[in-house]
Coordinates of C-alpha atoms and ligand atoms in Angstrom, one line a residue:
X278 CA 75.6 -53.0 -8.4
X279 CA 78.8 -55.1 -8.2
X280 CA 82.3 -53.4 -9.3
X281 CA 82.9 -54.2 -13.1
X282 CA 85.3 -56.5 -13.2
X283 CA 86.9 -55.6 -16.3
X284 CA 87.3 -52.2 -15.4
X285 CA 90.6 -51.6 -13.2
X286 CA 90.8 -48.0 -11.7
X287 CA 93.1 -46.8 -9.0
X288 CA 92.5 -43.2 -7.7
X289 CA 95.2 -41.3 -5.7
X290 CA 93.5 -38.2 -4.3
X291 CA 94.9 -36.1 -1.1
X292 CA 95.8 -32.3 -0.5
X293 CA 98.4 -30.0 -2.6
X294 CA 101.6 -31.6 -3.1
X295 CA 101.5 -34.8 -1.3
X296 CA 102.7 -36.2 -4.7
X297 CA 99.7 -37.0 -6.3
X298 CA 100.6 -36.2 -9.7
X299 CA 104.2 -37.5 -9.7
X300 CA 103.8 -40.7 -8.2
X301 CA 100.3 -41.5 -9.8
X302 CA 101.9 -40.8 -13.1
X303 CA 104.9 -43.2 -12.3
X304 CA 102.8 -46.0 -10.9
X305 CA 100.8 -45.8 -14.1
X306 CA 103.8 -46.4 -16.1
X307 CA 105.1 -49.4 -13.6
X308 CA 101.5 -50.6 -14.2
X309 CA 101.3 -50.1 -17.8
X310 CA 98.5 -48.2 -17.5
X311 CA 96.6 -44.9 -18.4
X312 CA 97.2 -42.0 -16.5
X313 CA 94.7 -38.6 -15.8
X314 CA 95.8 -36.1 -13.8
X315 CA 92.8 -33.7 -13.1
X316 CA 94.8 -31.2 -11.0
X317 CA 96.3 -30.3 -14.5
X318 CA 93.3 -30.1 -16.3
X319 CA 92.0 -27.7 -13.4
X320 CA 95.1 -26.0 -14.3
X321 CA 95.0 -25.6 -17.9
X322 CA 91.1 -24.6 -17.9
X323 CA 92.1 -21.8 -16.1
X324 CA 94.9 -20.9 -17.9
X325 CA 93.3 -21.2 -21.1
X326 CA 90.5 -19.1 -19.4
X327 CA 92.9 -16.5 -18.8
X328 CA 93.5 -16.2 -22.4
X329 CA 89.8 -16.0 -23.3
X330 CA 88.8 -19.3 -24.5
X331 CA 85.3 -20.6 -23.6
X332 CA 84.7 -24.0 -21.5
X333 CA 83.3 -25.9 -24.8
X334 CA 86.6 -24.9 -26.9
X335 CA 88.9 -25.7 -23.4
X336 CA 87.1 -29.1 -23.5
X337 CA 87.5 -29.6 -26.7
X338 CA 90.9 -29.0 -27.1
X339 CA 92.0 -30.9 -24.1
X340 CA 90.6 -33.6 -25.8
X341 CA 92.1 -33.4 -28.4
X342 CA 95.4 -32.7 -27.8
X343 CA 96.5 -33.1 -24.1
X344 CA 99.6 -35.9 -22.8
X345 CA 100.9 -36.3 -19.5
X346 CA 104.7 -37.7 -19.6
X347 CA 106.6 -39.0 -16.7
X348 CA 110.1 -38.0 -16.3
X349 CA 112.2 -39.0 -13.6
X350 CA 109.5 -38.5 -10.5
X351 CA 107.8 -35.4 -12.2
X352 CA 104.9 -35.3 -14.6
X353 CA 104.7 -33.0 -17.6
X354 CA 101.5 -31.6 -19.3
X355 CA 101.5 -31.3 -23.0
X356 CA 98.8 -29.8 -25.2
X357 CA 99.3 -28.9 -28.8
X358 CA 102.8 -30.5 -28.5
X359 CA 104.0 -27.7 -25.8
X360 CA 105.2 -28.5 -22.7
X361 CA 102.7 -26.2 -20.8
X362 CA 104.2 -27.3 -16.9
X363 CA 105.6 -24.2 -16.1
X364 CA 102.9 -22.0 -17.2
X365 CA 100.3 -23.7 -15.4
X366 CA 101.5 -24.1 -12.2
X367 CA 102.7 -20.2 -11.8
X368 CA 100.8 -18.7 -8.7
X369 CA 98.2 -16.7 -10.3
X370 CA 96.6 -20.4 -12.8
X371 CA 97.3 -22.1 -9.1
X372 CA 94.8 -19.5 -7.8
X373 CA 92.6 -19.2 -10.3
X374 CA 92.3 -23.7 -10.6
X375 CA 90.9 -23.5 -7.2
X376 CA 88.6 -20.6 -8.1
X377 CA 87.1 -22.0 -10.9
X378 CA 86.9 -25.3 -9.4
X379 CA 84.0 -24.4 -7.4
X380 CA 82.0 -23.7 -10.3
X381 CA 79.4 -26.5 -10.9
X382 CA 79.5 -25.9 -15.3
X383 CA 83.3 -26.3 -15.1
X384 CA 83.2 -29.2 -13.0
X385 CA 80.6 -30.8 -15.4
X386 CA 82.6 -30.1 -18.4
X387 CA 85.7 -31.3 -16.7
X388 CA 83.9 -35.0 -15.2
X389 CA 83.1 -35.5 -18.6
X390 CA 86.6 -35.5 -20.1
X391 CA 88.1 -37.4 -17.5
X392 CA 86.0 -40.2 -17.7
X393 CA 86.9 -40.5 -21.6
X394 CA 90.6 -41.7 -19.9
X395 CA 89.2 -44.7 -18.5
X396 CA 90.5 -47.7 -22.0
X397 CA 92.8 -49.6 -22.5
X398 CA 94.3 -52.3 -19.9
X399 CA 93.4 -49.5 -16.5
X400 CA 93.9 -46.5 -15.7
X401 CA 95.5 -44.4 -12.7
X402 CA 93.5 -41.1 -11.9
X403 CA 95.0 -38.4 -9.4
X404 CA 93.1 -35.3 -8.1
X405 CA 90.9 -34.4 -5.0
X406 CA 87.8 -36.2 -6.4
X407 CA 88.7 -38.8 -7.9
X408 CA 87.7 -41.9 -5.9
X409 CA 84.6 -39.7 -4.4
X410 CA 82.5 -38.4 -7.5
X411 CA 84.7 -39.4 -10.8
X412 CA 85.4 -42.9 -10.6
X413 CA 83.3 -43.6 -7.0
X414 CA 83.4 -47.7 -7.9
X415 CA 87.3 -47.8 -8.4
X416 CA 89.1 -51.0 -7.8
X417 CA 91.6 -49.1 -5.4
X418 CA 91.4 -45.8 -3.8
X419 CA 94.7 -44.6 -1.8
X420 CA 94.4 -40.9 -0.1
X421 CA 98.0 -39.2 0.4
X422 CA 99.3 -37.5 3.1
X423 CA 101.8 -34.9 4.5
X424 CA 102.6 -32.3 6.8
X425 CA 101.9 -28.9 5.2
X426 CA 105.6 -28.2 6.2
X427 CA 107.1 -30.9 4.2
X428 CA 104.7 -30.6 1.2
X429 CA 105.7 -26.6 0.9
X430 CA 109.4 -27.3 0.8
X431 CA 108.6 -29.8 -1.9
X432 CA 106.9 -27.0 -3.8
X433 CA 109.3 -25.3 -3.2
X434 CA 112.2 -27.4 -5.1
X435 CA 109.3 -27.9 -7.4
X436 CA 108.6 -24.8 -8.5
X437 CA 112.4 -23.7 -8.2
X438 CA 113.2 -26.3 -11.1
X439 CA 110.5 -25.0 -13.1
X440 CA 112.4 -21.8 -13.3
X441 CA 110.0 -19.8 -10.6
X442 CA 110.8 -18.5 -7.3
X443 CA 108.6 -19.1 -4.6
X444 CA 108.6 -17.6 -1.4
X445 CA 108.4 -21.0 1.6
X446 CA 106.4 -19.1 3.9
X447 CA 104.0 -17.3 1.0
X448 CA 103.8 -21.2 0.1
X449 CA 102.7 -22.3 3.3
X450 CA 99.8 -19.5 3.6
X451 CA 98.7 -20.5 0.0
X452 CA 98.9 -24.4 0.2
X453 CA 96.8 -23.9 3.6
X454 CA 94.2 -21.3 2.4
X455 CA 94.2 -23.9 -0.9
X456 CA 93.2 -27.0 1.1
X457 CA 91.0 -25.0 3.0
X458 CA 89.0 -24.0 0.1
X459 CA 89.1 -27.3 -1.4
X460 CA 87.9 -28.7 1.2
X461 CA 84.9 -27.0 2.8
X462 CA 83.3 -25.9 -1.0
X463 CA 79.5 -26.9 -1.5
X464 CA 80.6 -29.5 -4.5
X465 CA 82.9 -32.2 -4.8
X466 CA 84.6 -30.8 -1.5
X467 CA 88.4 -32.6 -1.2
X468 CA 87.3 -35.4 1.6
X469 CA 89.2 -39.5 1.5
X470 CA 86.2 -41.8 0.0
X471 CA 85.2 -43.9 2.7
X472 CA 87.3 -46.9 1.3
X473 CA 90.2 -45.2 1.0
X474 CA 93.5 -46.3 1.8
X475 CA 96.0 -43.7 3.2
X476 CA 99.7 -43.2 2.7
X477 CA 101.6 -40.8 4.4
X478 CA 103.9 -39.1 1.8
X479 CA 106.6 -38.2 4.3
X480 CA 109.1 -40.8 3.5
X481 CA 111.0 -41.3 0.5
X482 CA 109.9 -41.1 -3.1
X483 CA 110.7 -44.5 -4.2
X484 CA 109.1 -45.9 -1.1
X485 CA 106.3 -44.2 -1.3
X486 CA 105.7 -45.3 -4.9
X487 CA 106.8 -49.2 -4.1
X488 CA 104.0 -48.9 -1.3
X489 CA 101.5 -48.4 -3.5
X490 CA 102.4 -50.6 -6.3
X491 CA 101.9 -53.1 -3.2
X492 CA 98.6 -51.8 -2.5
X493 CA 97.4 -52.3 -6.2
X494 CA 98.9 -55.8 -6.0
X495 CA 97.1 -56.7 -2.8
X496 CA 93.3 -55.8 -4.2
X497 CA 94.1 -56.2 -8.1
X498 CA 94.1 -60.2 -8.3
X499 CA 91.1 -60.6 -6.2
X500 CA 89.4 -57.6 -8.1
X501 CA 89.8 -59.7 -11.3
X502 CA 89.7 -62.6 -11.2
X503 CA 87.2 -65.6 -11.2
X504 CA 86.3 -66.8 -7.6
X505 CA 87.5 -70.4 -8.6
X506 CA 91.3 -68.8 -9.2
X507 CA 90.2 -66.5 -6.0
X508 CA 90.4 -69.6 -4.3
X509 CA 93.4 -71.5 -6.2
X510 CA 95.5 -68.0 -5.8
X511 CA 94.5 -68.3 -1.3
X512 CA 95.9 -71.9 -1.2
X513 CA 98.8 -71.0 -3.1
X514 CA 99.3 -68.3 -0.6
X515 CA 99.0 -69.9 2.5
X516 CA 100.3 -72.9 1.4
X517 CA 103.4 -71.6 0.2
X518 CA 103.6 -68.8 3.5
X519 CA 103.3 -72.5 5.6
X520 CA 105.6 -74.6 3.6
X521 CA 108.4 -71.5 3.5
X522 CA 108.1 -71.5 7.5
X523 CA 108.3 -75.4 7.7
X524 CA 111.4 -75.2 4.6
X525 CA 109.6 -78.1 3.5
X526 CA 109.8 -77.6 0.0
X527 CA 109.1 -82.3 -1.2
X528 CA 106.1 -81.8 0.2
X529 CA 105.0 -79.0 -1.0
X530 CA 105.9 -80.2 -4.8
X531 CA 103.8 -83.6 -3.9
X532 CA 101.0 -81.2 -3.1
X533 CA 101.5 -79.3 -6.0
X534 CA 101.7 -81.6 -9.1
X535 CA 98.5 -82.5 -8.1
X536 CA 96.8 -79.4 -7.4
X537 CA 98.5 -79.0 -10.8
X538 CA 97.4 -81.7 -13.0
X539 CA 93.8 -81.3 -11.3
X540 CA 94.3 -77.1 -13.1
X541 CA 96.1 -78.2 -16.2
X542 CA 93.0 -80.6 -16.6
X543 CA 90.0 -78.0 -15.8
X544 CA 91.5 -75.1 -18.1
X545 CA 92.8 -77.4 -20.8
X546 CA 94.3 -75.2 -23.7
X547 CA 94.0 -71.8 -21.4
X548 CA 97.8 -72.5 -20.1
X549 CA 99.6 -72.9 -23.5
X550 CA 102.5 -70.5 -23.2
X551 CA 102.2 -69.6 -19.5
X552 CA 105.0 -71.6 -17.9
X553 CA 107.8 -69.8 -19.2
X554 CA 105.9 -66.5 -18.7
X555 CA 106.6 -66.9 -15.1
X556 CA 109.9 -67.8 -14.6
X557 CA 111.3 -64.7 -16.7
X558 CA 109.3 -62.2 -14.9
X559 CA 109.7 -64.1 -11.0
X560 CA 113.7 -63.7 -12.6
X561 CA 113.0 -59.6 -13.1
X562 CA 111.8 -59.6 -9.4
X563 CA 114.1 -61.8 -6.9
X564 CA 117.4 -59.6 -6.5
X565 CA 119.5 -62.5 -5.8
X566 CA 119.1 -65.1 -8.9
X567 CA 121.3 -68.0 -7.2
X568 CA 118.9 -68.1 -4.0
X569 CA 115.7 -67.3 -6.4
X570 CA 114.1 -70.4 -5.3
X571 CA 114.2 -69.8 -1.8
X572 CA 113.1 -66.1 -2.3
X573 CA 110.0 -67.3 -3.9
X574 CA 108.8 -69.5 -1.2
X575 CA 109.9 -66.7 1.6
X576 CA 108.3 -63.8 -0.5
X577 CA 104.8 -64.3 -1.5
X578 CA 104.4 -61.3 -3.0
X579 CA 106.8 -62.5 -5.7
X580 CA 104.1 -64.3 -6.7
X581 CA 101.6 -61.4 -7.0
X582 CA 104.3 -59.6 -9.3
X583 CA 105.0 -62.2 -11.2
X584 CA 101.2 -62.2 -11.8
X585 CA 100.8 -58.5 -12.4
X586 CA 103.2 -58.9 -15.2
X587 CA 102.1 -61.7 -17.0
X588 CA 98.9 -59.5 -16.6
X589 CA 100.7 -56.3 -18.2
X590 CA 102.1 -58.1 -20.5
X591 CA 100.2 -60.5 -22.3
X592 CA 96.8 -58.0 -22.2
X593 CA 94.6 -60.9 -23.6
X594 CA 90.9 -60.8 -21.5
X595 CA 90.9 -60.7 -17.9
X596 CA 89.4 -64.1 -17.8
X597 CA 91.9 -66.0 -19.3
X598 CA 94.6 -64.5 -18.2
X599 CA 94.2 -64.9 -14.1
X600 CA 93.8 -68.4 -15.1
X601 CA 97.3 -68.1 -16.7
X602 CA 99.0 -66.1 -14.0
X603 CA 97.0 -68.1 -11.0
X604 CA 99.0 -70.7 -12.7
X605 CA 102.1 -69.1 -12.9
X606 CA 101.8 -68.2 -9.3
X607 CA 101.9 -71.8 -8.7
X608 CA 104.5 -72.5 -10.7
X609 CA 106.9 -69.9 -9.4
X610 CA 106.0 -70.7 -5.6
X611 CA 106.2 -74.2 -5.9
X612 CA 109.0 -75.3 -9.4
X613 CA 111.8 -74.6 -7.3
X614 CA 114.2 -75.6 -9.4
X615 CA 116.2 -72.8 -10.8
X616 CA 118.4 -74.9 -13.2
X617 CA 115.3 -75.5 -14.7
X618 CA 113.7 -72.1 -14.3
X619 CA 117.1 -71.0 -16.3
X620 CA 116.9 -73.9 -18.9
X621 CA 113.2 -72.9 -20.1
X622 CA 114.4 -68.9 -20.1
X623 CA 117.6 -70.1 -22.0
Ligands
LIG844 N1 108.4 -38.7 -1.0 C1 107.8 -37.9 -1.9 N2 106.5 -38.2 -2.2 C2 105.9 -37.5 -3.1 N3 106.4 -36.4 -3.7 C3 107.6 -36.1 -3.5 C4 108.4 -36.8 -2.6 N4 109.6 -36.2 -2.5 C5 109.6 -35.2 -3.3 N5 108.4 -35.1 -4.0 C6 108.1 -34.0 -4.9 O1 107.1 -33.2 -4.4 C7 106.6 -32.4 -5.5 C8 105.1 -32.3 -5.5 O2 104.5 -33.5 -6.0 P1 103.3 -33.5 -6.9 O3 103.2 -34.8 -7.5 O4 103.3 -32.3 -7.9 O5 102.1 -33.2 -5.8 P2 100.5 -33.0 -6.0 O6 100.2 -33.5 -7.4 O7 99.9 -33.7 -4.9 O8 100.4 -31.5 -5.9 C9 107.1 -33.1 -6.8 O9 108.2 -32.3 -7.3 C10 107.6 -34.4 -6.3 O10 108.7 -34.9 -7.1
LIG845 N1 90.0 -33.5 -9.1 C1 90.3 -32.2 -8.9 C2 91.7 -31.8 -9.1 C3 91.9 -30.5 -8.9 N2 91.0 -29.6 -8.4 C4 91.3 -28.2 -8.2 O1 92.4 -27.8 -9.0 C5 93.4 -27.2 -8.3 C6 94.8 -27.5 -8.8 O2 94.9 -28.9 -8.6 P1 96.4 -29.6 -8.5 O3 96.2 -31.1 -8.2 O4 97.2 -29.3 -9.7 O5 97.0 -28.9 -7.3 P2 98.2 -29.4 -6.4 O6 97.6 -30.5 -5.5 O7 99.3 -29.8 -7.3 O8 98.5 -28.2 -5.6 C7 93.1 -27.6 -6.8 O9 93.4 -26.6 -5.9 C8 91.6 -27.9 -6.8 O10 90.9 -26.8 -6.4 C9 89.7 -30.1 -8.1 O11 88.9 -29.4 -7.7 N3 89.4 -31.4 -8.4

């Protein structure tokens, strides 16, 4: 069975704090889409279990009830309208999360629930399973890395904001005999799917999170949209990568109006609105405004951005919309004209 188009799922799975949750969380929000972060609901079943609630009335109220909120490169779990990070993250729920994780009902009751997150424009799941049992036909799949050394002085500083105090080499044992267990148990054992792409987790935050927003933007286009933009979106690309080499930029407008007027004609009526779509968000993404132009032709993956956000923001169906931004990817690579670029924005 083909992928479902419509359906845009990016899992970020790997071992105990490689980042999953943090930067999953934030490149939901960048994307403008769900977030699930399984490791907490792993967390909170057992907590709640260790205050004598059954699996039904866990599920139940999870549910119900439970937000994840990004703040500043940490995530937050919220049930009830409490702020329940501290609690569950405290070494005895750790323990117990990777106890009861093993159990095949809790893992049935738990698949369940996190499917229900998959609405709305996409969503971004993080856990160990994620692209492996959960959500197996996701559009993207990234596996995280890291040295156990550099993830246990990041639970460390972690854990120490959170008001606990962790011992670093108690952390190390733990983290090891953690990822030991989660990866050699029976069921949904913590292994990369065989699609996955990996990311070491050893440089910096921002980095980190900027390479996988270029991951998504690499695979989400194609993953979308129609084969005819498939093909429009290639030429653009190569096109423009040959033309920014050659700084032939006459040409390349020749080539364009009628590439242009050939689109305009096929998708009459689907472009109403798009042109000036582009230019604002192409603005958001070149750094330097006054060489914009010039950034655009050098910097394909402008154009992929620029796509993305028409994407995020205009959430109309999938369809129409590549049209629109397969469009505005040819209109920001090949306008060129920042006097006019600004004139349109006003
Ligand atoms: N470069 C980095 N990549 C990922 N996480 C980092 C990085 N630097 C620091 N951290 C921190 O490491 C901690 C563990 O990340 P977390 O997302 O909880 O991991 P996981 O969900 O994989 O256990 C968080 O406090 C996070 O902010
Ligand atoms: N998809 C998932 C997520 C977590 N878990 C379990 O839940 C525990 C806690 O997950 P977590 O993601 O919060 O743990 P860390 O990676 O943050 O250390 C893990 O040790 C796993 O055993 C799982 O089995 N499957």
């Amino acid at each position: 069975m083909s992928k479902d188009r419509r359906s845009i799922v990016v899992t970020v799975d790997g071992q105990s704090s490689t980042g999953k949750s943090s930067l999953a969380c934030a490149l939901a929000n960048r994307l403008g889409m769900n977030f699930l972060g399984s490791g907490s609901i792993y967390r909170l079943c057992a907590y709640f279990m260790l205050r004598g609630k059954d699996l039904e009335a866990i599920k139940e109220l999870l549910t119900e009830s439970l937000a994840f909120k990004s703040t500043q490169g940490d995530m937050s779990v919220w049930v009830q309208g409490e702020d329940l990070t501290a609690k569950i993250n405290d070494a005895q729920v750790t323990k117990m999360a990777s106890d009861i994780a093993k159990d095949v009902a809790v893992r049935t009751q738990l698949a369940d629930l996190q499917k229900g997150f998959q609405s709305g424009l996409g969503l971004v799941a993080e856990g160990r399973d994620m692209g492996t049992v959960i959500f197996p036909r996701a559009t993207l799949k990234l596996f995280l890395t890291a040295d156990v050394a550099v993830r246990a002085k990041r639970r460390k500083v972690q854990l120490e904001q959170m008001g606990l105090s962790p011992d670093y080499d108690q952390l190390v044992m733990e983290l090891k005999a953690r990822d030991h267990q989660d990866e050699t148990r029976a069921i949904s054992p913590l292994v990369p799917a065989k699609d996955a792409v990996f990311v070491d987790t050893a440089a910096h935050w921002d980095e980190n999170l900027e390479q996988m927003y270029q991951q998504v933007l690499m695979v989400l286009p194609k993953q979308v949209m129609p084969k005819e933009v498939v093909q429009i979106f290639d030429q653009v690309r190569q096109d423009s990568m040959r033309y920014a080499q050659l700084g032939n930029v006459s040409d390349y407008e020749r080539w364009w109006k009628g590439c242009s007027e050939a689109s305009s004609k096929k998708f009459q009526g689907e472009i109403i609105g798009a042109s000036w779509l582009c230019p604002i968000y192409v603005r958001d993404f070149i750094p330097d405004p006054i060489n914009a132009h010039l950034s655009i032709l050098q910097n394909t993956s402008a154009v992929e951005q620029a796509m993305l956000s028409v994407f995020i923001a205009t959430k109309p169906s999938y369809e129409r919309l590549f049209y629109v931004a397969a469009l505005c990817g040819q209109y920001a690579v090949l306008s060129n004209r920042l006097l006019a670029l600004q004139d349109i924005v006003g």
